[in-house]
Amino acid sequence: MRTDQILTRLERVFARLDREPERPAHLQTPQMSRHRVVLLGSTLAFYLAIVVAVLTTSWLVRLDWQIMFFRPYEQWPQLHAFLDYLVVLGQRGPTAVMVAAWLGWRSWRQHTLRPMITLGVALLLLNVTVGAVKLGLGRLGPHYATEIGSAELFAGGDIFPSGHTANAVVTWGILAYLASTVVTRRVLSVVSAVVSLSVGATTVYLGTHWVSDVLLGWSAGLLILLALPWFEPLIARVEAYVFELRELLRRRAETGRMPAPVVTALTPLLSAGGKWQLRPVADPVPELAAAPAAQPATAGAVTAVAAHSPAPRPAAHVSGRQHVIRSERTPVTPVGSRRPAHGERAAARGAAAARPVAGG
């Protein structure tokens, strides 16, 4: 696809985003309230308590082993086929595609990029935080455990915390976070909680995660949702940057060249008192072209103009006579042969032979 076609399609998308929302949002951007801070601190304390309990091989690790030996997938085998599909609601790829499609439609309807950017920020935080803990602790799963009663830490695994559970909390919880009404937010909060709890319990049933993995995954996803209001200024700046980049692409499509970024330039202007002042402008060239040329200039002003102006081009030669074309000019080539006569050539050779040699 050609570049101009891509720019045309992007222009159509952003043209709709430029319009005012069809229905104003009933809720403002979520703020970091005192209630949210309390929930964030409580969830963080719960998160750290689970990590400490696993590191010290406490009663939580013994509970992990008891449920693993219980083998829920053997106790209720009739649920296995259904739960194999249910656990997909926690996989990062399918859930991200489904939620991104919904939020993309919301961005199109509400003429804003905030839903999509918020989803991207949340998934980035999820990958960084959960991935770092997974790789740092290196816990093995129930199917790969090597020592009964051990926490199976630092053994090269990557299942603590549960990525399925944390991803379900974040991807489905972001819908409640971005809800535009109080009722919608409450309903989506309940739905996302049920889905994330079901996905976490399903991983325990299938034997792919310990109970402590699921508990840590729930708390990890909830921490990201509770901390999102701190990233709202960043989301707003990213949205503004995208629209500014769109303006640059639009100018390039109109002029055929990429304009310089919108930066502050300093253009000298002569004030009424004869002093030079500097003021910021976006494009100094039109200002210089439109500046009046019939103002009196002092010696200092002339020096400043010379310092800021390019070197003058040499003036063209002006002649009083009319210029003639090449075909009208008088030929300057002499008529006849350019070689002298034979007698003249012989005399010239004789004179050269009679000349004394230098130094003789």
Tab-separated table of C-alpha atoms in Angstrom:
chain	number	residue	atom	x	y	z
A	1	MET	CA	0.000	0.000	0.000
A	2	ARG	CA	1.322	3.401	-0.977
A	3	THR	CA	2.182	6.013	1.604
A	4	ASP	CA	-0.439	8.494	0.355
A	5	GLN	CA	-3.166	5.853	0.675
A	6	ILE	CA	-2.135	5.097	4.258
A	7	LEU	CA	-2.154	8.797	5.099
A	8	THR	CA	-5.602	9.164	3.541
A	9	ARG	CA	-7.038	6.367	5.679
A	10	LEU	CA	-5.421	7.726	8.819
A	11	GLU	CA	-6.879	11.127	7.988
A	12	ARG	CA	-10.373	9.619	7.839
A	13	VAL	CA	-9.927	7.994	11.239
A	14	PHE	CA	-8.592	11.139	12.881
A	15	ALA	CA	-11.239	13.275	11.209
A	16	ARG	CA	-13.846	11.390	13.209
A	17	LEU	CA	-11.774	11.661	16.369
A	18	ASP	CA	-11.692	15.452	15.903
A	19	ARG	CA	-15.449	15.645	16.309
A	20	GLU	CA	-17.129	16.312	19.612
A	21	PRO	CA	-18.421	13.236	21.508
A	22	GLU	CA	-21.951	12.251	20.650
A	23	ARG	CA	-22.709	11.684	24.325
A	24	PRO	CA	-20.637	13.330	27.041
A	25	ALA	CA	-19.145	11.016	29.645
A	26	HIS	CA	-21.106	10.911	32.899
A	27	LEU	CA	-17.977	10.195	34.921
A	28	GLN	CA	-14.767	12.128	35.052
A	29	THR	CA	-11.349	10.540	34.719
A	30	PRO	CA	-10.763	8.306	37.781
A	31	GLN	CA	-8.737	10.048	40.449
A	32	MET	CA	-6.480	8.600	43.132
A	33	SER	CA	-8.968	9.019	45.983
A	34	ARG	CA	-8.373	8.113	49.623
A	35	HIS	CA	-10.545	5.013	49.270
A	36	ARG	CA	-8.478	3.825	46.297
A	37	VAL	CA	-5.221	4.476	48.162
A	38	VAL	CA	-6.446	2.353	51.081
A	39	LEU	CA	-7.376	-0.484	48.734
A	40	LEU	CA	-4.022	-0.195	46.989
A	41	GLY	CA	-2.126	-0.382	50.279
A	42	SER	CA	-4.168	-3.367	51.504
A	43	THR	CA	-3.672	-5.250	48.235
A	44	LEU	CA	0.065	-4.529	48.297
A	45	ALA	CA	0.303	-5.863	51.860
A	46	PHE	CA	-1.566	-9.018	50.803
A	47	TYR	CA	0.776	-9.388	47.807
A	48	LEU	CA	3.891	-9.171	49.981
A	49	ALA	CA	2.410	-11.566	52.555
A	50	ILE	CA	1.912	-14.248	49.883
A	51	VAL	CA	5.468	-13.826	48.609
A	52	VAL	CA	6.873	-14.119	52.139
A	53	ALA	CA	4.698	-17.167	52.864
A	54	VAL	CA	6.024	-18.968	49.798
A	55	LEU	CA	9.637	-17.946	50.422
A	56	THR	CA	9.495	-19.297	53.979
A	57	THR	CA	7.716	-22.537	52.943
A	58	SER	CA	4.840	-21.869	55.317
A	59	TRP	CA	1.383	-23.397	55.613
A	60	LEU	CA	0.471	-21.933	52.206
A	61	VAL	CA	3.024	-24.176	50.498
A	62	ARG	CA	1.628	-27.202	52.354
A	63	LEU	CA	-1.848	-26.249	51.123
A	64	ASP	CA	-0.469	-26.121	47.578
A	65	TRP	CA	0.782	-29.671	47.858
A	66	GLN	CA	-2.424	-30.983	49.436
A	67	ILE	CA	-4.558	-29.661	46.596
A	68	MET	CA	-2.070	-30.940	44.057
A	69	PHE	CA	-2.325	-34.479	45.516
A	70	PHE	CA	-6.116	-34.141	45.579
A	71	ARG	CA	-6.062	-33.775	41.774
A	72	PRO	CA	-9.349	-31.937	41.099
A	73	TYR	CA	-9.245	-32.848	37.401
A	74	GLU	CA	-9.594	-36.506	38.445
A	75	GLN	CA	-12.330	-35.835	40.990
A	76	TRP	CA	-14.598	-34.064	38.482
A	77	PRO	CA	-13.527	-35.214	35.029
A	78	GLN	CA	-16.841	-34.171	33.451
A	79	LEU	CA	-15.833	-30.502	33.835
A	80	HIS	CA	-12.556	-30.887	32.028
A	81	ALA	CA	-13.808	-30.173	28.484
A	82	PHE	CA	-15.710	-27.034	29.515
A	83	LEU	CA	-12.913	-25.615	31.669
A	84	ASP	CA	-10.410	-26.105	28.865
A	85	TYR	CA	-12.345	-23.457	26.936
A	86	LEU	CA	-13.011	-21.270	29.950
A	87	VAL	CA	-9.332	-20.870	30.722
A	88	VAL	CA	-8.871	-19.169	27.335
A	89	LEU	CA	-10.498	-16.080	28.885
A	90	GLY	CA	-7.236	-15.599	30.780
A	91	GLN	CA	-4.828	-16.042	27.879
A	92	ARG	CA	-3.150	-12.798	26.896
A	93	GLY	CA	-3.509	-13.020	23.141
A	94	PRO	CA	-7.239	-13.820	22.719
A	95	THR	CA	-8.379	-11.577	25.561
A	96	ALA	CA	-6.274	-8.631	24.375
A	97	VAL	CA	-7.753	-8.929	20.873
A	98	MET	CA	-11.351	-9.091	22.147
A	99	VAL	CA	-10.986	-6.211	24.587
A	100	ALA	CA	-9.026	-4.106	22.079
A	101	ALA	CA	-11.803	-4.582	19.496
A	102	TRP	CA	-14.408	-3.339	21.966
A	103	LEU	CA	-12.315	-0.389	23.150
A	104	GLY	CA	-11.441	0.469	19.556
A	105	TRP	CA	-15.126	0.750	18.774
A	106	ARG	CA	-15.583	2.942	21.859
A	107	SER	CA	-12.735	5.173	20.720
A	108	TRP	CA	-14.454	5.516	17.359
A	109	ARG	CA	-17.796	6.389	18.904
A	110	GLN	CA	-16.465	8.765	21.568
A	111	HIS	CA	-13.855	10.367	19.282
A	112	THR	CA	-10.961	9.871	21.685
A	113	LEU	CA	-7.899	7.630	21.898
A	114	ARG	CA	-7.982	7.321	25.690
A	115	PRO	CA	-9.549	3.796	25.874
A	116	MET	CA	-6.946	2.265	23.572
A	117	ILE	CA	-4.006	4.049	25.204
A	118	THR	CA	-5.233	3.043	28.671
A	119	LEU	CA	-5.395	-0.592	27.592
A	120	GLY	CA	-1.869	-0.376	26.203
A	121	VAL	CA	-0.494	1.160	29.414
A	122	ALA	CA	-2.238	-1.487	31.549
A	123	LEU	CA	-0.892	-4.377	29.463
A	124	LEU	CA	2.589	-2.876	29.530
A	125	LEU	CA	2.498	-2.637	33.323
A	126	LEU	CA	1.189	-6.198	33.503
A	127	ASN	CA	3.984	-7.611	31.349
A	128	VAL	CA	6.717	-5.740	33.208
A	129	THR	CA	5.616	-6.393	36.789
A	130	VAL	CA	4.337	-9.954	36.481
A	131	GLY	CA	7.094	-10.994	34.087
A	132	ALA	CA	9.826	-9.656	36.374
A	133	VAL	CA	8.500	-11.588	39.387
A	134	LYS	CA	8.047	-14.749	37.327
A	135	LEU	CA	11.628	-14.716	36.089
A	136	GLY	CA	13.051	-13.578	39.427
A	137	LEU	CA	11.493	-16.318	41.557
A	138	GLY	CA	11.595	-19.074	38.915
A	139	ARG	CA	9.021	-21.366	40.512
A	140	LEU	CA	8.093	-24.697	38.937
A	141	GLY	CA	4.488	-25.761	38.395
A	142	PRO	CA	2.721	-28.735	39.992
A	143	HIS	CA	3.327	-30.995	36.984
A	144	TYR	CA	7.099	-30.327	37.138
A	145	ALA	CA	7.640	-30.387	40.922
A	146	THR	CA	10.723	-32.322	42.031
A	147	GLU	CA	10.616	-32.406	45.864
A	148	ILE	CA	7.500	-32.947	47.960
A	149	GLY	CA	6.850	-30.111	50.376
A	150	SER	CA	9.265	-27.745	48.653
A	151	ALA	CA	8.286	-24.316	47.362
A	152	GLU	CA	10.079	-25.141	44.068
A	153	LEU	CA	11.567	-21.662	43.830
A	154	PHE	CA	14.608	-20.587	41.784
A	155	ALA	CA	14.385	-23.705	39.641
A	156	GLY	CA	13.929	-22.096	36.241
A	157	GLY	CA	10.112	-21.992	36.223
A	158	ASP	CA	7.811	-19.105	35.369
A	159	ILE	CA	4.401	-19.736	36.949
A	160	PHE	CA	4.492	-17.557	40.089
A	161	PRO	CA	2.328	-15.446	39.966
A	162	SER	CA	-0.302	-16.865	37.632
A	163	GLY	CA	-0.210	-14.953	34.365
A	164	HIS	CA	-3.651	-16.228	33.331
A	165	THR	CA	-5.219	-14.882	36.517
A	166	ALA	CA	-3.462	-11.508	36.451
A	167	ASN	CA	-4.273	-11.054	32.770
A	168	ALA	CA	-7.953	-11.847	33.356
A	169	VAL	CA	-8.113	-9.275	36.166
A	170	VAL	CA	-6.514	-6.540	34.050
A	171	THR	CA	-8.085	-7.101	30.635
A	172	TRP	CA	-11.642	-7.562	31.885
A	173	GLY	CA	-11.262	-5.081	34.726
A	174	ILE	CA	-10.181	-2.342	32.320
A	175	LEU	CA	-13.719	-2.381	30.916
A	176	ALA	CA	-15.088	-1.448	34.332
A	177	TYR	CA	-12.348	1.148	34.789
A	178	LEU	CA	-13.329	2.892	31.542
A	179	ALA	CA	-17.104	2.637	32.066
A	180	SER	CA	-18.996	5.881	31.444
A	181	THR	CA	-21.816	5.406	33.977
A	182	VAL	CA	-21.990	4.298	37.594
A	183	VAL	CA	-24.340	1.391	36.846
A	184	THR	CA	-22.185	0.146	33.977
A	185	ARG	CA	-19.072	0.338	36.113
A	186	ARG	CA	-20.636	-1.718	38.893
A	187	VAL	CA	-21.990	-4.354	36.541
A	188	LEU	CA	-18.682	-4.702	34.691
A	189	SER	CA	-16.800	-4.856	37.993
A	190	VAL	CA	-18.877	-7.850	39.054
A	191	VAL	CA	-18.499	-9.522	35.665
A	192	SER	CA	-14.723	-9.045	35.588
A	193	ALA	CA	-14.393	-10.333	39.162
A	194	VAL	CA	-16.372	-13.479	38.322
A	195	VAL	CA	-14.353	-14.100	35.157
A	196	SER	CA	-10.979	-13.623	36.873
A	197	LEU	CA	-11.961	-15.825	39.833
A	198	SER	CA	-13.200	-18.531	37.473
A	199	VAL	CA	-10.012	-18.436	35.391
A	200	GLY	CA	-7.824	-18.665	38.504
A	201	ALA	CA	-9.806	-21.572	39.931
A	202	THR	CA	-9.690	-23.323	36.541
A	203	THR	CA	-5.884	-23.243	36.477
A	204	VAL	CA	-5.845	-24.931	39.884
A	205	TYR	CA	-8.349	-27.532	38.657
A	206	LEU	CA	-6.211	-28.300	35.601
A	207	GLY	CA	-3.083	-28.603	37.765
A	208	THR	CA	-1.131	-25.917	35.897
A	209	HIS	CA	-0.812	-23.583	38.921
A	210	TRP	CA	-0.512	-23.743	42.683
A	211	VAL	CA	-3.135	-22.037	44.846
A	212	SER	CA	-0.542	-19.467	45.906
A	213	ASP	CA	0.130	-18.670	42.230
A	214	VAL	CA	-3.521	-17.772	41.732
A	215	LEU	CA	-3.698	-15.661	44.897
A	216	LEU	CA	-0.647	-13.679	43.830
A	217	GLY	CA	-2.037	-13.301	40.303
A	218	TRP	CA	-5.286	-11.839	41.607
A	219	SER	CA	-3.468	-9.319	43.765
A	220	ALA	CA	-0.993	-8.419	40.983
A	221	GLY	CA	-3.780	-7.619	38.519
A	222	LEU	CA	-5.736	-5.660	41.110
A	223	LEU	CA	-2.657	-3.574	41.939
A	224	ILE	CA	-2.380	-2.500	38.309
A	225	LEU	CA	-6.040	-1.475	38.102
A	226	LEU	CA	-5.848	0.476	41.357
A	227	ALA	CA	-2.665	2.299	40.262
A	228	LEU	CA	-3.956	3.353	36.818
A	229	PRO	CA	-5.121	6.851	37.922
A	230	TRP	CA	-1.467	7.727	38.542
A	231	PHE	CA	-0.831	7.157	34.833
A	232	GLU	CA	-3.702	9.310	33.565
A	233	PRO	CA	-1.407	12.348	32.926
A	234	LEU	CA	0.888	10.108	30.875
A	235	ILE	CA	-2.108	8.801	28.907
A	236	ALA	CA	-3.208	12.366	28.159
A	237	ARG	CA	0.298	13.327	26.967
A	238	VAL	CA	0.496	10.283	24.701
A	239	GLU	CA	-2.869	11.147	23.159
A	240	ALA	CA	-1.756	14.736	22.558
A	241	TYR	CA	1.477	13.499	20.979
A	242	VAL	CA	-0.437	11.213	18.603
A	243	PHE	CA	-2.615	14.091	17.440
A	244	GLU	CA	0.450	16.323	16.984
A	245	LEU	CA	2.088	13.613	14.916
A	246	ARG	CA	-1.101	13.455	12.855
A	247	GLU	CA	-0.787	17.166	12.139
A	248	LEU	CA	2.762	16.693	10.889
A	249	LEU	CA	1.639	13.878	8.600
A	250	ARG	CA	-1.203	16.046	7.321
A	251	ARG	CA	1.202	18.860	6.475
A	252	ARG	CA	3.466	16.419	4.721
A	253	ALA	CA	0.555	15.138	2.643
A	254	GLU	CA	-0.399	18.694	1.691
A	255	THR	CA	3.071	20.098	0.967
A	256	GLY	CA	4.859	16.953	-0.161
A	257	ARG	CA	7.621	17.325	2.425
A	258	MET	CA	7.932	16.714	6.131
A	259	PRO	CA	7.756	20.044	8.006
A	260	ALA	CA	10.062	20.802	10.848
A	261	PRO	CA	8.737	19.984	14.321
A	262	VAL	CA	6.834	22.763	16.029
A	263	VAL	CA	9.596	24.326	18.106
A	264	THR	CA	10.226	27.778	19.450
A	265	ALA	CA	12.283	29.945	17.093
A	266	LEU	CA	13.633	33.412	17.878
A	267	THR	CA	13.003	36.118	15.303
A	268	PRO	CA	14.402	39.663	15.733
A	269	LEU	CA	11.871	42.461	15.429
A	270	LEU	CA	12.656	46.185	15.483
A	271	SER	CA	10.600	48.043	18.083
A	272	ALA	CA	9.414	51.657	17.862
A	273	GLY	CA	12.266	52.830	20.136
A	274	GLY	CA	14.918	51.520	17.769
A	275	LYS	CA	15.883	48.530	19.953
A	276	TRP	CA	15.979	44.940	18.840
A	277	GLN	CA	13.744	42.478	20.665
A	278	LEU	CA	13.349	38.694	20.449
A	279	ARG	CA	9.991	36.964	20.511
A	280	PRO	CA	9.090	33.262	19.904
A	281	VAL	CA	7.308	32.351	16.712
A	282	ALA	CA	6.407	28.983	15.151
A	283	ASP	CA	7.602	29.748	11.615
A	284	PRO	CA	10.100	32.600	11.305
A	285	VAL	CA	10.155	32.710	7.505
A	286	PRO	CA	6.710	34.279	6.935
A	287	GLU	CA	7.428	36.823	9.662
A	288	LEU	CA	10.585	37.976	7.953
A	289	ALA	CA	8.866	38.094	4.594
A	290	ALA	CA	6.013	40.225	5.946
A	291	ALA	CA	8.215	42.621	7.983
A	292	PRO	CA	8.069	46.264	6.769
A	293	ALA	CA	11.130	47.348	4.865
A	294	ALA	CA	10.671	51.126	4.974
A	295	GLN	CA	11.554	51.696	8.663
A	296	PRO	CA	14.631	53.700	9.660
A	297	ALA	CA	17.466	51.476	10.736
A	298	THR	CA	20.277	52.422	13.048
A	299	ALA	CA	23.853	51.204	12.834
A	300	GLY	CA	23.223	48.511	15.435
A	301	ALA	CA	20.109	47.350	13.615
A	302	VAL	CA	22.008	47.042	10.338
A	303	THR	CA	24.670	44.974	12.081
A	304	ALA	CA	22.063	42.648	13.594
A	305	VAL	CA	20.338	42.194	10.241
A	306	ALA	CA	23.655	41.388	8.619
A	307	ALA	CA	24.372	38.808	11.301
A	308	HIS	CA	21.000	37.067	10.850
A	309	SER	CA	20.708	37.381	7.063
A	310	PRO	CA	22.379	35.062	4.547
A	311	ALA	CA	25.244	36.287	2.393
A	312	PRO	CA	23.975	38.475	-0.529
A	313	ARG	CA	24.152	37.068	-4.001
A	314	PRO	CA	26.239	38.971	-6.594
A	315	ALA	CA	24.128	41.331	-8.701
A	316	ALA	CA	23.719	40.544	-12.366
A	317	HIS	CA	25.647	42.727	-14.855
A	318	VAL	CA	23.430	45.318	-16.486
A	319	SER	CA	24.534	46.599	-19.886
A	320	GLY	CA	23.213	49.609	-21.753
A	321	ARG	CA	23.071	47.852	-25.101
A	322	GLN	CA	20.501	45.330	-26.152
A	323	HIS	CA	21.398	41.696	-25.750
A	324	VAL	CA	21.613	39.815	-29.036
A	325	ILE	CA	21.135	36.168	-29.567
A	326	ARG	CA	23.902	33.859	-30.698
A	327	SER	CA	22.710	33.666	-34.294
A	328	GLU	CA	22.833	37.487	-34.658
A	329	ARG	CA	26.397	37.911	-33.401
A	330	THR	CA	29.248	38.787	-35.825
A	331	PRO	CA	31.458	35.763	-36.459
A	332	VAL	CA	34.965	36.209	-35.065
A	333	THR	CA	36.610	33.307	-36.860
A	334	PRO	CA	39.088	34.589	-39.479
A	335	VAL	CA	38.388	33.720	-43.051
A	336	GLY	CA	40.837	31.382	-44.730
A	337	SER	CA	43.402	28.960	-43.427
A	338	ARG	CA	44.769	29.371	-39.899
A	339	ARG	CA	48.263	28.129	-41.027
A	340	PRO	CA	50.759	30.760	-42.302
A	341	ALA	CA	52.171	30.606	-45.829
A	342	HIS	CA	55.089	28.280	-46.640
A	343	GLY	CA	57.560	31.148	-47.029
A	344	GLU	CA	56.728	32.599	-43.667
A	345	ARG	CA	57.200	29.210	-41.974
A	346	ALA	CA	60.647	28.759	-43.588
A	347	ALA	CA	61.786	32.231	-42.440
A	348	ALA	CA	60.650	31.492	-38.891
A	349	ARG	CA	62.638	28.230	-38.828
A	350	GLY	CA	65.778	30.048	-40.093
A	351	ALA	CA	65.558	32.700	-37.391
A	352	ALA	CA	65.290	30.059	-34.686
A	353	ALA	CA	68.397	28.280	-35.999
A	354	ALA	CA	70.469	31.526	-35.967
A	355	ARG	CA	69.547	32.325	-32.303
A	356	PRO	CA	72.476	31.589	-29.947
A	357	VAL	CA	72.010	28.872	-27.298
A	358	ALA	CA	71.726	30.226	-23.754
A	359	GLY	CA	74.873	29.687	-21.700
A	360	GLY	CA	77.114	29.046	-24.762
